[in-house]
Amino acid sequence: CWKHRRGRRTGRRCRAAVQSVKGRRPYMEDAFVCLPKLSATMVGRLAFFGVYDGHGGDKASNYLSRYLHVLVLSSVRFPSEPVAALMEAFQKIEESWSQIALVSKLRDGSTASVVMILKGTLYVANLGDSRVVLSSRGEALPLTKDHKPNDPDERKRIESLGGFVNHRRGTFRLNNVLSTSRAIGNLSLKPYVCSVPDVVRRKISQEDNFLIVASDGLWDVVSSQDAVDICARQRNVKEASVALVEEAISRSGQDNITAIVVALQDYAYQ
């Protein structure tokens, strides 16, 4: 893949970088967390990355960026049961955010696409239409499924609960409002909006180059394979994250854009 970028002062390798811009929107609702080195002691090398694309405001996405990883790492299931710890954290943050939103009368919601790396294994959890893509031997392998209202399984679930899916202004929407079918928050759209994430586990292999975690401001205009190809042409993770955002803007991307790029080889074989 690419060379690692070393910091001027420390000489340490830069394992991950993020670029986040408002784009052509008048406000910023994306939030993120980029923690490439949380621990190298008792639990083994640990990292956590997340992209949270807010809607109806920025309060839910910022709340997730502050607290979701804290809930994962403080779970009694962590580190022995990483998948269970992730599922539990999503449930707890849905409950805590819903209480805040109810008291404060907030309509905010947010997607959540997170990657935890522990002992050479990727644990990926996703709600909504942000996306996690793995580059393996130069091939783009999406590790998440976009939760869109017109997805057959999502539509069936929504309609079975009494909701509906319609097409408005070029976008399929849940109950004529939301363009994603799973998220944290959105009290007015419960129970149609689901807060249960998809979770996948994958051991990092020699063929795995890097990860991209990004909001739909990137994926609406750049395909998964194009994104991998753009990153592979850069010299390091910082240049790769910047190049992704610049490409989305050049393709007339209208949304907030956040992209995290993570070099994987330092995390393998642990």
Short mmCIF file of C-alpha atoms in Angstrom, two decimals:
data_model
loop_
_atom_site.label_atom_id
_atom_site.label_comp_id
_atom_site.label_asym_id
_atom_site.label_seq_id
_atom_site.Cartn_x
_atom_site.Cartn_y
_atom_site.Cartn_z
CA CYS A 1 0.00 0.00 0.00
CA TRP A 2 1.42 3.43 0.87
CA LYS A 3 4.27 4.66 2.95
CA HIS A 4 3.49 5.64 6.52
CA ARG A 5 3.65 9.33 7.31
CA ARG A 6 5.83 10.12 10.31
CA GLY A 7 5.20 13.04 12.63
CA ARG A 8 7.94 15.69 12.62
CA ARG A 9 8.46 15.66 16.37
CA THR A 10 7.87 12.09 17.47
CA GLY A 11 8.79 10.06 14.39
CA ARG A 12 5.81 7.83 15.11
CA ARG A 13 3.85 6.35 12.27
CA CYS A 14 0.54 7.93 11.40
CA ARG A 15 -1.92 5.04 11.39
CA ALA A 16 -5.08 7.04 10.70
CA ALA A 17 -6.24 10.44 9.51
CA VAL A 18 -9.56 12.22 9.15
CA GLN A 19 -10.88 15.03 6.99
CA SER A 20 -14.26 16.56 7.82
CA VAL A 21 -15.83 19.53 6.02
CA LYS A 22 -19.17 21.31 5.96
CA GLY A 23 -19.22 21.19 2.17
CA ARG A 24 -21.99 23.14 0.50
CA ARG A 25 -24.32 22.88 3.51
CA PRO A 26 -24.83 25.99 5.67
CA TYR A 27 -24.28 23.92 8.84
CA MET A 28 -22.24 20.95 10.04
CA GLU A 29 -24.02 17.85 11.37
CA ASP A 30 -21.26 15.24 10.93
CA ALA A 31 -19.17 14.20 13.92
CA PHE A 32 -16.40 11.65 14.28
CA VAL A 33 -13.99 9.93 16.64
CA CYS A 34 -10.50 8.87 15.54
CA LEU A 35 -8.54 7.03 18.23
CA PRO A 36 -5.79 5.00 16.57
CA LYS A 37 -4.00 4.04 19.78
CA LEU A 38 -6.22 3.63 22.84
CA SER A 39 -4.24 0.92 24.59
CA ALA A 40 -1.27 -1.36 24.08
CA THR A 41 -1.38 -3.00 27.49
CA MET A 42 -3.79 -5.44 29.13
CA VAL A 43 -6.25 -5.95 26.27
CA GLY A 44 -3.72 -5.78 23.45
CA ARG A 45 -3.51 -3.00 20.89
CA LEU A 46 -6.85 -1.24 20.71
CA ALA A 47 -8.25 1.43 18.37
CA PHE A 48 -11.67 2.95 17.76
CA PHE A 49 -13.00 4.94 14.80
CA GLY A 50 -16.49 6.29 14.20
CA VAL A 51 -18.42 8.52 11.81
CA TYR A 52 -21.76 9.93 12.93
CA ASP A 53 -23.96 11.72 10.39
CA GLY A 54 -26.57 13.79 12.17
CA HIS A 55 -29.98 14.84 10.91
CA GLY A 56 -32.38 17.35 12.42
CA GLY A 57 -29.40 19.00 14.09
CA ASP A 58 -25.91 18.19 15.35
CA LYS A 59 -26.69 17.28 18.95
CA ALA A 60 -27.20 13.52 18.47
CA SER A 61 -24.11 13.06 16.32
CA ASN A 62 -21.93 15.01 18.76
CA TYR A 63 -23.35 13.00 21.67
CA LEU A 64 -22.43 9.76 19.93
CA SER A 65 -18.91 10.95 19.19
CA ARG A 66 -18.37 11.75 22.87
CA TYR A 67 -19.92 8.71 24.52
CA LEU A 68 -20.39 5.64 22.30
CA HIS A 69 -16.80 4.40 22.52
CA VAL A 70 -16.79 5.12 26.27
CA LEU A 71 -19.81 2.84 26.69
CA VAL A 72 -18.14 0.09 24.68
CA LEU A 73 -14.91 0.19 26.67
CA SER A 74 -16.69 0.40 30.03
CA SER A 75 -18.97 -2.57 29.31
CA VAL A 76 -18.59 -5.64 31.53
CA ARG A 77 -18.56 -7.58 28.24
CA PHE A 78 -15.35 -5.86 27.13
CA PRO A 79 -12.79 -7.13 26.16
CA SER A 80 -13.87 -10.77 26.42
CA GLU A 81 -16.99 -10.33 24.24
CA PRO A 82 -16.38 -7.42 21.83
CA VAL A 83 -19.52 -7.96 19.72
CA ALA A 84 -21.75 -8.10 22.80
CA ALA A 85 -20.04 -4.98 24.17
CA LEU A 86 -20.81 -3.10 20.94
CA MET A 87 -24.45 -4.21 20.90
CA GLU A 88 -24.88 -3.25 24.54
CA ALA A 89 -23.32 0.18 23.97
CA PHE A 90 -25.68 0.92 21.08
CA GLN A 91 -28.67 -0.03 23.22
CA LYS A 92 -27.51 2.12 26.12
CA ILE A 93 -26.77 5.17 23.99
CA GLU A 94 -30.16 4.91 22.30
CA GLU A 95 -31.81 4.86 25.72
CA SER A 96 -29.75 7.73 27.14
CA TRP A 97 -30.10 9.91 24.05
CA SER A 98 -33.86 9.26 23.91
CA GLN A 99 -34.20 10.50 27.49
CA ILE A 100 -32.26 13.66 26.68
CA ALA A 101 -34.27 14.24 23.51
CA LEU A 102 -37.56 13.70 25.33
CA VAL A 103 -36.76 16.14 28.12
CA SER A 104 -35.24 18.75 25.80
CA LYS A 105 -37.79 18.20 23.01
CA LEU A 106 -35.14 17.43 20.42
CA ARG A 107 -35.81 15.75 17.07
CA ASP A 108 -32.17 15.01 16.31
CA GLY A 109 -30.96 11.64 15.14
CA SER A 110 -27.72 10.23 13.78
CA THR A 111 -26.24 7.37 11.83
CA ALA A 112 -23.32 5.48 13.38
CA SER A 113 -20.58 3.59 11.55
CA VAL A 114 -17.87 2.42 13.93
CA VAL A 115 -14.80 0.20 13.78
CA MET A 116 -13.09 -1.21 16.83
CA ILE A 117 -9.74 -2.92 16.27
CA LEU A 118 -8.71 -5.35 18.98
CA LYS A 119 -5.92 -7.94 18.83
CA GLY A 120 -5.71 -7.89 15.03
CA THR A 121 -9.46 -8.19 14.48
CA LEU A 122 -11.94 -5.66 13.06
CA TYR A 123 -15.28 -5.30 14.82
CA VAL A 124 -17.61 -3.18 12.67
CA ALA A 125 -21.02 -1.90 13.77
CA ASN A 126 -23.34 0.14 11.58
CA LEU A 127 -26.62 2.02 11.71
CA GLY A 128 -27.72 4.04 8.70
CA ASP A 129 -26.04 5.03 5.45
CA SER A 130 -22.54 5.98 6.47
CA ARG A 131 -20.24 3.19 5.29
CA VAL A 132 -17.11 1.22 6.14
CA VAL A 133 -15.06 -0.05 3.19
CA LEU A 134 -12.01 -2.31 3.35
CA SER A 135 -9.28 -2.29 0.71
CA SER A 136 -7.97 -5.83 0.33
CA ARG A 137 -5.40 -6.31 -2.46
CA GLY A 138 -6.79 -3.15 -3.99
CA GLU A 139 -10.37 -4.43 -4.10
CA ALA A 140 -13.13 -2.52 -2.31
CA LEU A 141 -15.02 -4.72 0.15
CA PRO A 142 -17.90 -2.93 1.91
CA LEU A 143 -18.12 -4.15 5.51
CA THR A 144 -21.46 -2.44 6.11
CA LYS A 145 -24.85 -2.42 4.47
CA ASP A 146 -26.49 0.94 3.70
CA HIS A 147 -29.75 1.07 5.64
CA LYS A 148 -32.06 2.73 3.13
CA PRO A 149 -35.88 2.75 3.37
CA ASN A 150 -36.24 1.19 -0.10
CA ASP A 151 -34.03 -1.80 0.76
CA PRO A 152 -36.43 -4.78 0.52
CA ASP A 153 -35.73 -6.06 4.04
CA GLU A 154 -35.88 -2.59 5.57
CA ARG A 155 -39.07 -1.73 3.72
CA LYS A 156 -40.71 -4.95 4.88
CA ARG A 157 -39.77 -4.20 8.48
CA ILE A 158 -41.04 -0.62 8.28
CA GLU A 159 -44.36 -1.56 6.69
CA SER A 160 -44.91 -4.44 9.13
CA LEU A 161 -44.80 -1.85 11.93
CA GLY A 162 -47.31 0.43 10.22
CA GLY A 163 -44.90 2.87 8.61
CA PHE A 164 -44.50 3.62 4.91
CA VAL A 165 -41.82 4.37 2.33
CA ASN A 166 -42.28 6.96 -0.38
CA HIS A 167 -40.19 8.73 -3.00
CA ARG A 168 -39.81 12.49 -2.66
CA ARG A 169 -37.41 14.90 -4.37
CA GLY A 170 -35.34 12.08 -5.82
CA THR A 171 -34.94 10.18 -2.55
CA PHE A 172 -36.75 7.30 -0.89
CA ARG A 173 -37.90 8.33 2.57
CA LEU A 174 -39.32 6.73 5.67
CA ASN A 175 -42.73 8.25 6.42
CA ASN A 176 -41.97 11.05 3.95
CA VAL A 177 -39.20 12.35 6.23
CA LEU A 178 -36.00 10.36 6.72
CA SER A 179 -33.68 9.03 4.00
CA THR A 180 -32.20 6.33 6.25
CA SER A 181 -34.06 3.51 7.97
CA ARG A 182 -31.79 2.93 10.99
CA ALA A 183 -30.36 5.52 13.35
CA ILE A 184 -30.02 6.63 16.94
CA GLY A 185 -32.73 9.08 18.01
CA ASN A 186 -35.60 10.35 15.83
CA LEU A 187 -38.21 9.96 18.57
CA SER A 188 -41.06 11.10 16.32
CA LEU A 189 -40.33 8.23 13.91
CA LYS A 190 -40.25 5.38 16.42
CA PRO A 191 -40.68 2.44 16.09
CA TYR A 192 -40.07 2.63 12.33
CA VAL A 193 -36.48 3.83 12.73
CA CYS A 194 -34.46 0.92 14.10
CA SER A 195 -31.52 1.41 16.48
CA VAL A 196 -30.17 -2.17 16.32
CA PRO A 197 -26.85 -2.19 14.42
CA ASP A 198 -25.45 -4.77 12.04
CA VAL A 199 -22.18 -6.08 13.49
CA VAL A 200 -19.48 -7.97 11.59
CA ARG A 201 -16.12 -9.40 12.67
CA ARG A 202 -13.09 -9.87 10.42
CA LYS A 203 -9.51 -10.89 11.17
CA ILE A 204 -7.00 -8.55 9.50
CA SER A 205 -5.00 -10.44 6.87
CA GLN A 206 -1.79 -9.74 4.95
CA GLU A 207 -3.88 -8.74 1.93
CA ASP A 208 -5.82 -6.04 3.81
CA ASN A 209 -4.43 -2.57 3.09
CA PHE A 210 -6.61 0.09 4.67
CA LEU A 211 -10.09 1.04 5.85
CA ILE A 212 -12.31 3.96 4.87
CA VAL A 213 -15.03 5.08 7.29
CA ALA A 214 -17.10 7.88 5.79
CA SER A 215 -20.45 9.64 5.80
CA ASP A 216 -22.83 9.53 2.85
CA GLY A 217 -21.54 12.91 1.74
CA LEU A 218 -18.72 10.86 0.21
CA TRP A 219 -20.63 7.75 -0.82
CA ASP A 220 -23.43 9.66 -2.56
CA VAL A 221 -20.97 10.74 -5.25
CA VAL A 222 -17.98 8.35 -4.99
CA SER A 223 -18.30 4.58 -5.32
CA SER A 224 -16.56 2.23 -2.91
CA GLN A 225 -14.06 1.11 -5.56
CA ASP A 226 -13.35 4.67 -6.69
CA ALA A 227 -12.66 5.62 -3.08
CA VAL A 228 -10.19 2.76 -2.67
CA ASP A 229 -8.45 3.66 -5.94
CA ILE A 230 -8.18 7.33 -4.92
CA CYS A 231 -6.60 6.40 -1.57
CA ALA A 232 -4.16 3.94 -3.16
CA ARG A 233 -2.75 6.73 -5.34
CA GLN A 234 -1.78 8.82 -2.30
CA ARG A 235 1.41 8.64 -0.24
CA ASN A 236 -0.13 8.36 3.23
CA VAL A 237 -3.36 8.30 5.21
CA LYS A 238 -3.53 12.08 5.60
CA GLU A 239 -3.25 12.70 1.88
CA ALA A 240 -5.78 9.92 1.28
CA SER A 241 -8.42 11.42 3.56
CA VAL A 242 -7.97 14.86 2.01
CA ALA A 243 -8.13 13.43 -1.52
CA LEU A 244 -11.43 11.67 -0.80
CA VAL A 245 -13.09 14.83 0.43
CA GLU A 246 -11.72 16.92 -2.43
CA GLU A 247 -12.97 14.35 -4.94
CA ALA A 248 -16.47 14.40 -3.44
CA ILE A 249 -16.57 18.19 -3.64
CA SER A 250 -15.31 18.13 -7.23
CA ARG A 251 -18.17 15.77 -8.11
CA SER A 252 -20.65 18.34 -6.83
CA GLY A 253 -21.27 16.66 -3.49
CA GLN A 254 -23.82 18.77 -1.62
CA ASP A 255 -23.63 17.27 1.88
CA ASN A 256 -21.28 17.42 4.84
CA ILE A 257 -18.36 15.09 4.13
CA THR A 258 -16.31 13.16 6.68
CA ALA A 259 -13.72 10.51 5.78
CA ILE A 260 -11.40 8.53 8.05
CA VAL A 261 -8.63 6.44 6.46
CA VAL A 262 -6.90 3.78 8.57
CA ALA A 263 -3.72 1.92 7.57
CA LEU A 264 -4.17 -1.66 8.77
CA GLN A 265 -0.84 -3.43 8.73
CA ASP A 266 0.27 -2.06 12.11
CA TYR A 267 -2.83 -3.67 13.63
CA ALA A 268 -2.38 -7.14 12.15
CA TYR A 269 -0.97 -10.21 13.92
CA GLN A 270 -1.59 -9.15 17.50
#
